[in-house]
Structure formats: structure tokens, C-alpha cells
PDB file of C-alpha atoms and ligand atoms in Angstrom:
ATOM      1  CA  MET A  55    -198.727  41.921 -43.827  1.00  0.00           C
ATOM      2  CA  GLN A  56    -197.964  44.895 -41.487  1.00  0.00           C
ATOM      3  CA  PHE A  57    -198.635  45.583 -37.941  1.00  0.00           C
ATOM      4  CA  SER A  58    -199.775  48.970 -36.695  1.00  0.00           C
ATOM      5  CA  LYS A  59    -198.204  50.893 -33.751  1.00  0.00           C
ATOM      6  CA  ARG A  60    -201.482  50.104 -31.873  1.00  0.00           C
ATOM      7  CA  GLN A  61    -201.544  46.332 -32.631  1.00  0.00           C
ATOM      8  CA  LYS A  62    -197.886  46.101 -31.283  1.00  0.00           C
ATOM      9  CA  LYS A  63    -198.990  47.897 -28.153  1.00  0.00           C
ATOM     10  CA  ILE A  64    -201.860  45.512 -27.722  1.00  0.00           C
ATOM     11  CA  VAL A  65    -199.464  42.610 -27.948  1.00  0.00           C
ATOM     12  CA  GLU A  66    -197.234  44.137 -25.371  1.00  0.00           C
ATOM     13  CA  ILE A  67    -200.212  44.722 -22.962  1.00  0.00           C
ATOM     14  CA  VAL A  68    -201.513  41.310 -23.376  1.00  0.00           C
ATOM     15  CA  LYS A  69    -197.957  39.854 -22.775  1.00  0.00           C
ATOM     16  CA  LYS A  70    -197.618  41.676 -19.489  1.00  0.00           C
ATOM     17  CA  ASN A  71    -201.236  41.215 -18.239  1.00  0.00           C
ATOM     18  CA  GLN A  72    -202.572  37.915 -19.554  1.00  0.00           C
ATOM     19  CA  PRO A  73    -205.247  36.826 -19.298  1.00  0.00           C
ATOM     20  CA  ILE A  74    -206.733  40.146 -19.935  1.00  0.00           C
ATOM     21  CA  THR A  75    -210.200  41.037 -21.342  1.00  0.00           C
ATOM     22  CA  SER A  76    -210.835  43.429 -24.301  1.00  0.00           C
ATOM     23  CA  GLU A  77    -212.369  45.966 -21.930  1.00  0.00           C
ATOM     24  CA  GLN A  78    -209.131  46.009 -19.879  1.00  0.00           C
ATOM     25  CA  ILE A  79    -206.993  46.404 -23.029  1.00  0.00           C
ATOM     26  CA  ALA A  80    -209.364  49.144 -24.148  1.00  0.00           C
ATOM     27  CA  GLU A  81    -209.090  50.917 -20.844  1.00  0.00           C
ATOM     28  CA  SER A  82    -205.231  50.861 -20.803  1.00  0.00           C
ATOM     29  CA  LEU A  83    -205.258  52.354 -24.185  1.00  0.00           C
ATOM     30  CA  HIS A  84    -207.925  54.766 -23.462  1.00  0.00           C
ATOM     31  CA  LEU A  85    -209.952  53.589 -26.262  1.00  0.00           C
ATOM     32  CA  THR A  86    -213.364  51.948 -26.766  1.00  0.00           C
ATOM     33  CA  ARG A  87    -213.771  48.209 -27.259  1.00  0.00           C
ATOM     34  CA  ALA A  88    -215.366  48.741 -30.615  1.00  0.00           C
ATOM     35  CA  THR A  89    -212.133  50.531 -31.784  1.00  0.00           C
ATOM     36  CA  LEU A  90    -210.051  47.632 -30.820  1.00  0.00           C
ATOM     37  CA  ARG A  91    -212.319  44.874 -32.320  1.00  0.00           C
ATOM     38  CA  ALA A  92    -210.644  44.707 -35.635  1.00  0.00           C
ATOM     39  CA  ASP A  93    -207.127  44.765 -34.220  1.00  0.00           C
ATOM     40  CA  LEU A  94    -207.933  41.941 -31.782  1.00  0.00           C
ATOM     41  CA  ALA A  95    -209.696  39.930 -34.520  1.00  0.00           C
ATOM     42  CA  LEU A  96    -206.587  40.192 -36.719  1.00  0.00           C
ATOM     43  CA  LEU A  97    -204.022  39.478 -33.974  1.00  0.00           C
ATOM     44  CA  THR A  98    -206.119  36.383 -33.185  1.00  0.00           C
ATOM     45  CA  MET A  99    -206.480  35.232 -36.722  1.00  0.00           C
ATOM     46  CA  VAL A 100    -202.741  35.412 -37.407  1.00  0.00           C
ATOM     47  CA  GLY A 101    -202.029  33.444 -34.262  1.00  0.00           C
ATOM     48  CA  ILE A 102    -200.263  35.946 -32.129  1.00  0.00           C
ATOM     49  CA  LEU A 103    -203.050  36.136 -29.564  1.00  0.00           C
ATOM     50  CA  ASP A 104    -205.563  33.489 -28.462  1.00  0.00           C
ATOM     51  CA  ALA A 105    -208.951  34.317 -27.104  1.00  0.00           C
ATOM     52  CA  ARG A 106    -210.768  32.199 -24.455  1.00  0.00           C
ATOM     53  CA  PRO A 107    -214.367  33.016 -23.812  1.00  0.00           C
ATOM     54  CA  LYS A 108    -215.085  34.564 -20.435  1.00  0.00           C
ATOM     55  CA  VAL A 109    -211.317  34.449 -19.673  1.00  0.00           C
ATOM     56  CA  GLY A 110    -209.700  36.998 -21.913  1.00  0.00           C
ATOM     57  CA  TYR A 111    -206.751  37.235 -24.322  1.00  0.00           C
ATOM     58  CA  PHE A 112    -203.436  35.299 -24.090  1.00  0.00           C
ATOM     59  CA  TYR A 113    -200.089  35.752 -25.971  1.00  0.00           C
ATOM     60  CA  THR A 114    -199.523  32.566 -27.973  1.00  0.00           C
ATOM     61  CA  GLY A 115    -195.803  33.003 -28.025  1.00  0.00           C
ATOM     62  CA  ASN A 116    -195.676  33.580 -31.769  1.00  0.00           C
ATOM     63  CA  SER A 117    -194.034  36.827 -31.917  1.00  0.00           C
ATOM     64  CA  ILE A 118    -194.423  39.509 -34.560  1.00  0.00           C
ATOM     65  CA  GLN A 119    -190.873  38.732 -35.458  1.00  0.00           C
ATOM     66  CA  THR A 120    -191.794  35.192 -36.176  1.00  0.00           C
ATOM     67  CA  PHE A 121    -194.517  36.516 -38.254  1.00  0.00           C
ATOM     68  CA  ILE A 122    -192.216  38.774 -40.299  1.00  0.00           C
ATOM     69  CA  GLY A 123    -189.910  35.821 -40.794  1.00  0.00           C
ATOM     70  CA  ASP A 124    -192.872  33.791 -42.163  1.00  0.00           C
ATOM     71  CA  TYR A 125    -193.871  36.805 -44.405  1.00  0.00           C
ATOM     72  CA  LEU A 126    -190.294  37.012 -45.886  1.00  0.00           C
ATOM     73  CA  HIS A 127    -190.347  33.355 -46.804  1.00  0.00           C
ATOM     74  CA  LYS A 128    -193.790  33.716 -48.259  1.00  0.00           C
ATOM     75  CA  ILE A 129    -193.002  36.614 -50.732  1.00  0.00           C
ATOM     76  CA  LYS A 130    -191.715  34.999 -53.828  1.00  0.00           C
ATOM     77  CA  VAL A 131    -189.082  36.412 -56.249  1.00  0.00           C
ATOM     78  CA  GLU A 132    -191.788  36.597 -58.843  1.00  0.00           C
ATOM     79  CA  ASP A 133    -193.921  39.054 -56.725  1.00  0.00           C
ATOM     80  CA  THR A 134    -191.019  41.709 -56.460  1.00  0.00           C
ATOM     81  CA  LYS A 135    -188.581  41.071 -59.343  1.00  0.00           C
ATOM     82  CA  SER A 136    -187.630  43.979 -61.625  1.00  0.00           C
ATOM     83  CA  PHE A 137    -187.033  44.018 -65.427  1.00  0.00           C
ATOM     84  CA  PRO A 138    -183.577  42.686 -66.249  1.00  0.00           C
ATOM     85  CA  VAL A 139    -181.124  44.770 -68.315  1.00  0.00           C
ATOM     86  CA  ILE A 140    -179.531  42.397 -70.771  1.00  0.00           C
ATOM     87  CA  VAL A 141    -176.662  42.891 -73.186  1.00  0.00           C
ATOM     88  CA  SER A 142    -174.901  40.376 -75.516  1.00  0.00           C
ATOM     89  CA  GLU A 143    -171.289  39.091 -75.054  1.00  0.00           C
ATOM     90  CA  GLU A 144    -170.270  41.172 -78.071  1.00  0.00           C
ATOM     91  CA  THR A 145    -171.490  44.498 -76.442  1.00  0.00           C
ATOM     92  CA  THR A 146    -168.463  46.747 -76.083  1.00  0.00           C
ATOM     93  CA  ILE A 147    -167.410  48.161 -72.744  1.00  0.00           C
ATOM     94  CA  TYR A 148    -168.382  51.548 -73.856  1.00  0.00           C
ATOM     95  CA  ASP A 149    -171.930  50.521 -74.914  1.00  0.00           C
ATOM     96  CA  ALA A 150    -172.205  48.675 -71.595  1.00  0.00           C
ATOM     97  CA  ILE A 151    -171.314  51.773 -69.545  1.00  0.00           C
ATOM     98  CA  VAL A 152    -173.786  53.757 -71.627  1.00  0.00           C
ATOM     99  CA  THR A 153    -176.521  51.206 -70.952  1.00  0.00           C
ATOM    100  CA  LEU A 154    -175.696  51.451 -67.225  1.00  0.00           C
ATOM    101  CA  PHE A 155    -176.489  55.114 -67.305  1.00  0.00           C
ATOM    102  CA  LEU A 156    -179.503  54.866 -69.555  1.00  0.00           C
ATOM    103  CA  GLU A 157    -181.163  52.082 -67.771  1.00  0.00           C
ATOM    104  CA  ASP A 158    -180.149  53.228 -64.317  1.00  0.00           C
ATOM    105  CA  VAL A 159    -178.787  49.942 -63.036  1.00  0.00           C
ATOM    106  CA  GLY A 160    -175.610  48.815 -61.484  1.00  0.00           C
ATOM    107  CA  THR A 161    -175.295  45.557 -63.023  1.00  0.00           C
ATOM    108  CA  LEU A 162    -175.849  44.125 -66.524  1.00  0.00           C
ATOM    109  CA  PHE A 163    -176.700  40.511 -67.303  1.00  0.00           C
ATOM    110  CA  VAL A 164    -175.141  38.908 -70.395  1.00  0.00           C
ATOM    111  CA  GLN A 165    -176.659  36.510 -72.637  1.00  0.00           C
ATOM    112  CA  ASN A 166    -175.063  34.373 -75.376  1.00  0.00           C
ATOM    113  CA  LYS A 167    -176.131  33.986 -79.046  1.00  0.00           C
ATOM    114  CA  ASP A 168    -178.772  31.381 -77.986  1.00  0.00           C
ATOM    115  CA  LYS A 169    -180.145  33.980 -75.529  1.00  0.00           C
ATOM    116  CA  TYR A 170    -179.273  32.047 -72.367  1.00  0.00           C
ATOM    117  CA  LEU A 171    -177.593  33.556 -69.385  1.00  0.00           C
ATOM    118  CA  SER A 172    -173.835  33.551 -69.773  1.00  0.00           C
ATOM    119  CA  GLY A 173    -172.452  36.225 -67.427  1.00  0.00           C
ATOM    120  CA  VAL A 174    -172.775  39.270 -65.224  1.00  0.00           C
ATOM    121  CA  VAL A 175    -170.949  42.529 -65.519  1.00  0.00           C
ATOM    122  CA  SER A 176    -170.847  44.884 -62.738  1.00  0.00           C
ATOM    123  CA  ARG A 177    -169.980  48.617 -62.368  1.00  0.00           C
ATOM    124  CA  LYS A 178    -166.582  47.771 -60.721  1.00  0.00           C
ATOM    125  CA  ASP A 179    -165.907  45.268 -63.581  1.00  0.00           C
ATOM    126  CA  LEU A 180    -166.326  48.082 -66.107  1.00  0.00           C
ATOM    127  CA  LEU A 181    -164.355  50.662 -63.988  1.00  0.00           C
ATOM    128  CA  LYS A 182    -161.414  48.377 -63.742  1.00  0.00           C
ATOM    129  CA  ILE A 183    -161.130  48.221 -67.574  1.00  0.00           C
ATOM    130  CA  VAL A 184    -161.445  52.044 -67.845  1.00  0.00           C
ATOM    131  CA  VAL A 185    -158.795  52.691 -65.191  1.00  0.00           C
ATOM    132  CA  GLY A 186    -156.626  50.303 -67.071  1.00  0.00           C
ATOM    133  CA  ASN A 187    -156.796  52.539 -70.062  1.00  0.00           C
ATOM    134  CA  GLN A 188    -157.839  49.841 -72.361  1.00  0.00           C
ATOM    135  CA  ASP A 189    -159.782  50.406 -75.587  1.00  0.00           C
ATOM    136  CA  ILE A 190    -163.269  50.451 -74.232  1.00  0.00           C
ATOM    137  CA  HIS A 191    -164.684  50.776 -77.841  1.00  0.00           C
ATOM    138  CA  LYS A 192    -163.128  47.412 -78.794  1.00  0.00           C
ATOM    139  CA  ILE A 193    -163.237  45.116 -75.942  1.00  0.00           C
ATOM    140  CA  PRO A 194    -166.503  43.117 -75.532  1.00  0.00           C
ATOM    141  CA  VAL A 195    -168.082  42.393 -72.177  1.00  0.00           C
ATOM    142  CA  GLY A 196    -167.719  38.763 -72.905  1.00  0.00           C
ATOM    143  CA  MET A 197    -163.967  39.178 -72.107  1.00  0.00           C
ATOM    144  CA  ILE A 198    -164.394  40.743 -68.745  1.00  0.00           C
ATOM    145  CA  MET A 199    -167.567  39.364 -67.346  1.00  0.00           C
ATOM    146  CA  THR A 200    -168.001  36.883 -64.567  1.00  0.00           C
ATOM    147  CA  ARG A 201    -169.212  33.831 -66.296  1.00  0.00           C
ATOM    148  CA  MET A 202    -171.200  30.749 -65.978  1.00  0.00           C
ATOM    149  CA  PRO A 203    -171.108  28.435 -63.939  1.00  0.00           C
ATOM    150  CA  ASN A 204    -169.997  31.022 -61.363  1.00  0.00           C
ATOM    151  CA  ILE A 205    -173.313  33.111 -61.635  1.00  0.00           C
ATOM    152  CA  VAL A 206    -175.403  33.118 -58.697  1.00  0.00           C
ATOM    153  CA  PHE A 207    -179.109  33.269 -59.745  1.00  0.00           C
ATOM    154  CA  VAL A 208    -182.607  32.612 -58.447  1.00  0.00           C
ATOM    155  CA  HIS A 209    -185.876  31.325 -59.722  1.00  0.00           C
ATOM    156  CA  ASP A 210    -189.380  32.760 -59.593  1.00  0.00           C
ATOM    157  CA  LYS A 211    -190.601  30.413 -56.928  1.00  0.00           C
ATOM    158  CA  ASP A 212    -187.628  31.191 -54.496  1.00  0.00           C
ATOM    159  CA  SER A 213    -188.518  33.516 -51.649  1.00  0.00           C
ATOM    160  CA  ILE A 214    -187.317  36.978 -51.263  1.00  0.00           C
ATOM    161  CA  TYR A 215    -185.415  35.727 -48.219  1.00  0.00           C
ATOM    162  CA  ASP A 216    -183.567  33.305 -50.328  1.00  0.00           C
ATOM    163  CA  ALA A 217    -182.596  35.907 -52.780  1.00  0.00           C
ATOM    164  CA  ALA A 218    -181.407  38.229 -50.039  1.00  0.00           C
ATOM    165  CA  LEU A 219    -179.388  35.447 -48.465  1.00  0.00           C
ATOM    166  CA  GLU A 220    -177.658  34.683 -51.834  1.00  0.00           C
ATOM    167  CA  ILE A 221    -176.864  38.448 -52.365  1.00  0.00           C
ATOM    168  CA  MET A 222    -175.414  38.625 -48.742  1.00  0.00           C
ATOM    169  CA  GLU A 223    -173.455  35.462 -48.780  1.00  0.00           C
ATOM    170  CA  HIS A 224    -171.812  36.230 -52.216  1.00  0.00           C
ATOM    171  CA  GLU A 225    -171.270  39.861 -51.448  1.00  0.00           C
ATOM    172  CA  ILE A 226    -172.979  41.001 -54.745  1.00  0.00           C
ATOM    173  CA  ASP A 227    -175.500  43.685 -55.488  1.00  0.00           C
ATOM    174  CA  SER A 228    -177.957  41.643 -57.612  1.00  0.00           C
ATOM    175  CA  VAL A 229    -178.981  38.171 -58.937  1.00  0.00           C
ATOM    176  CA  PRO A 230    -180.633  37.449 -62.308  1.00  0.00           C
ATOM    177  CA  VAL A 231    -183.921  35.683 -61.955  1.00  0.00           C
ATOM    178  CA  VAL A 232    -183.953  32.666 -64.420  1.00  0.00           C
ATOM    179  CA  GLU A 233    -186.109  30.095 -65.894  1.00  0.00           C
ATOM    180  CA  SER A 234    -184.522  26.684 -66.325  1.00  0.00           C
ATOM    181  CA  ILE A 235    -184.874  25.213 -69.869  1.00  0.00           C
ATOM    182  CA  LYS A 236    -183.503  22.063 -71.452  1.00  0.00           C
ATOM    183  CA  ASP A 237    -181.759  22.895 -74.764  1.00  0.00           C
ATOM    184  CA  GLN A 238    -181.856  20.559 -77.875  1.00  0.00           C
ATOM    185  CA  HIS A 239    -178.875  18.651 -76.357  1.00  0.00           C
ATOM    186  CA  GLY A 240    -180.738  18.024 -73.224  1.00  0.00           C
ATOM    187  CA  GLU A 241    -178.535  20.328 -71.283  1.00  0.00           C
ATOM    188  CA  VAL A 242    -180.008  22.729 -68.617  1.00  0.00           C
ATOM    189  CA  GLN A 243    -179.850  26.422 -69.735  1.00  0.00           C
ATOM    190  CA  TYR A 244    -181.132  29.577 -68.059  1.00  0.00           C
ATOM    191  CA  LYS A 245    -183.336  32.083 -69.608  1.00  0.00           C
ATOM    192  CA  ILE A 246    -183.236  35.509 -67.903  1.00  0.00           C
ATOM    193  CA  THR A 247    -186.581  36.684 -66.837  1.00  0.00           C
ATOM    194  CA  GLY A 248    -185.873  39.320 -64.181  1.00  0.00           C
ATOM    195  CA  ARG A 249    -183.568  40.906 -61.659  1.00  0.00           C
ATOM    196  CA  ILE A 250    -183.440  41.103 -57.876  1.00  0.00           C
ATOM    197  CA  SER A 251    -181.172  43.721 -56.406  1.00  0.00           C
ATOM    198  CA  LYS A 252    -180.542  45.267 -53.051  1.00  0.00           C
ATOM    199  CA  THR A 253    -183.219  47.731 -53.972  1.00  0.00           C
ATOM    200  CA  ASN A 254    -185.947  45.232 -54.333  1.00  0.00           C
ATOM    201  CA  ILE A 255    -185.004  43.831 -50.875  1.00  0.00           C
ATOM    202  CA  THR A 256    -184.999  47.343 -49.466  1.00  0.00           C
ATOM    203  CA  LYS A 257    -188.564  47.868 -50.889  1.00  0.00           C
ATOM    204  CA  VAL A 258    -189.841  44.763 -49.001  1.00  0.00           C
ATOM    205  CA  PHE A 259    -188.302  46.027 -45.946  1.00  0.00           C
ATOM    206  CA  VAL A 260    -189.920  49.346 -46.233  1.00  0.00           C
ATOM    207  CA  GLU A 261    -193.293  47.761 -47.034  1.00  0.00           C
ATOM    208  CA  ILE A 262    -193.020  45.651 -43.864  1.00  0.00           C
ATOM    209  CA  GLY A 263    -192.211  48.874 -41.737  1.00  0.00           C
ATOM    210  CA  LYS A 264    -195.094  50.844 -43.101  1.00  0.00           C
ATOM    211  CA  GLU A 265    -197.779  51.620 -40.698  1.00  0.00           C
TER     212      GLU A 265
HETATM  213  P1  LIG B 105    -169.747  46.006 -57.866  1.00  0.00           P
HETATM  214  O1  LIG B 105    -168.519  45.426 -58.258  1.00  0.00           O
HETATM  215  O2  LIG B 105    -170.196  47.106 -58.862  1.00  0.00           O
HETATM  216  O3  LIG B 105    -169.817  46.589 -56.438  1.00  0.00           O
HETATM  217  P2  LIG B 105    -171.044  43.489 -57.256  1.00  0.00           P
HETATM  218  O4  LIG B 105    -170.659  43.608 -55.849  1.00  0.00           O
HETATM  219  O5  LIG B 105    -172.366  43.126 -57.655  1.00  0.00           O
HETATM  220  O6  LIG B 105    -170.902  44.943 -58.046  1.00  0.00           O
HETATM  221  O7  LIG B 105    -169.973  42.676 -58.064  1.00  0.00           O
HETATM  222  C1  LIG B 105    -168.779  42.136 -57.485  1.00  0.00           C
HETATM  223  C2  LIG B 105    -168.245  41.088 -58.436  1.00  0.00           C
HETATM  224  O8  LIG B 105    -169.141  40.018 -58.339  1.00  0.00           O
HETATM  225  C3  LIG B 105    -168.169  41.559 -59.868  1.00  0.00           C
HETATM  226  O9  LIG B 105    -166.897  40.928 -60.427  1.00  0.00           O
HETATM  227  C4  LIG B 105    -169.253  40.918 -60.571  1.00  0.00           C
HETATM  228  O10 LIG B 105    -168.985  40.588 -61.951  1.00  0.00           O
HETATM  229  C5  LIG B 105    -169.577  39.697 -59.713  1.00  0.00           C
HETATM  230  N1  LIG B 105    -171.165  39.412 -59.640  1.00  0.00           N
HETATM  231  C6  LIG B 105    -171.989  40.335 -59.542  1.00  0.00           C
HETATM  232  N2  LIG B 105    -173.288  39.673 -59.541  1.00  0.00           N
HETATM  233  C7  LIG B 105    -173.047  38.375 -59.551  1.00  0.00           C
HETATM  234  C8  LIG B 105    -173.820  37.230 -59.622  1.00  0.00           C
HETATM  235  N3  LIG B 105    -175.089  37.338 -59.474  1.00  0.00           N
HETATM  236  N4  LIG B 105    -173.205  36.011 -59.757  1.00  0.00           N
HETATM  237  C9  LIG B 105    -171.795  35.925 -59.767  1.00  0.00           C
HETATM  238  N5  LIG B 105    -171.033  36.998 -59.795  1.00  0.00           N
HETATM  239  C10 LIG B 105    -171.575  38.169 -59.635  1.00  0.00           C
END
């Protein structure tokens, strides 16, 4: 849900001059009433303005900012997640670095033999090993990754706001999206189904700002 410049202007005019009729709003914007009809209908529908017959429009106190906040809580991880790039614990550092380039991502998610989330390896994790001059053709990512249970992840039904909060609070670039599954021993395991990175958050931000 985005608001146009004109809709924002209407809200400002109503805030300052309420109650105000649609004719008066149209006049101050140098537009016709007909042109404003759809904007006023929308602003009333979402609860930012209130219309009282024969009196005019009021501002309800529900700001556009409140609305954006609601919107961010409504967009679910499953609506915006990207494809995860997954390697196994045995993948060598060298192959992991090649995968970073080929897949154009900054973080790889690692799964164990049972194909459950076991770790995360980031650009800097890999750089550290390279700088240390170790044999990148021999060392597996399993040896250097950040591993469970220290992995921060989200689920499909979490909001994009929840994901952004995790990314910010833990100072990381991305989180795996997982589906919780009980294994044959009754223990909860996590299947990787996607990825939310700072890029996904930026995309939502740009979408909201579009006019
Ligand atoms: P970079 O180190 O390339 O800037 P990050 O800031 O994402 O990338 O990673 C910082 C550290 O946090 C790394 O050691 C990485 O393994 C770890 N890390 C990255 N993502 C997660 C995550 N979702 N959960 C837990 N640890 C993570």
C-alpha cells in the first residue's frame, strides 16, 4: 500500500483545516472534486480520514506512519523471501568462495547430511581463513561456520519487520527462512526454505516509497 504525493497533501490540508469539505480541498489543490474522489475514498477506507455528511472531512489521528507500520507487520517473510544458497558441511572453503561469486550472495547456509540447517558462513568468515593462509582446498566450511544452536532464523509466517529486527539486533546480513520439522527422534529440526537479506528489506522499503 503506497500513498501518492497528492494523498499526503490531502491529509495535511485536512489536518490543518478540519472539518473541511471536498470542494474546499479541491480548491486548495486547484483540482476538481471528481479528480479527488478516488483519493478521498481511499483515505477514508483505510481510516486516515473520516467523512461526516454535510460537515466534511476529519483527520482521525491514524497517521500514514501508523499505516506503514501496520503494513510492515502485514507483509510476511514468505511474500518476499529469496532463494537460499545452500552448501553442505563438507564443501571446501574454495568451493564456498566460488559459490558466493556464482550465486551472487554474501552468505551461504549450511545443511548437514540429513539436509537440516546446521550453520551459516559469511563473506568475512571465508576471508578470515584466506587471510590466515590456510589450505582453502582442504578445510570444509563445517569447520569455520557459525553453527546451530546459534543461528538466527525466521519462519514463513513471521513479518518482514520481525526479520529486519533480527538482522539489526544480531548485526548480520541475512537470516535463513526455515520450516520446523520433527525428526524420527521427535527432535525439532529446521529445513531451509529461503533467505531474507538486507536486500529484501530494502526492496520493501523502495516499494513503500514508490509513488
Ligand atoms: P559478514 O561477516 O560477511 O559481514 P555477517 O555480518 O552476516 O556477514 O556475519 C557476521 C557473523 O555472523 C559471521 O561470523 C557469520 O557467520 C555470522 N552470521 C551471519 N548470519 C547469521 C545468522 N543468521 N545467524 C547467526 N550467525 C550469523
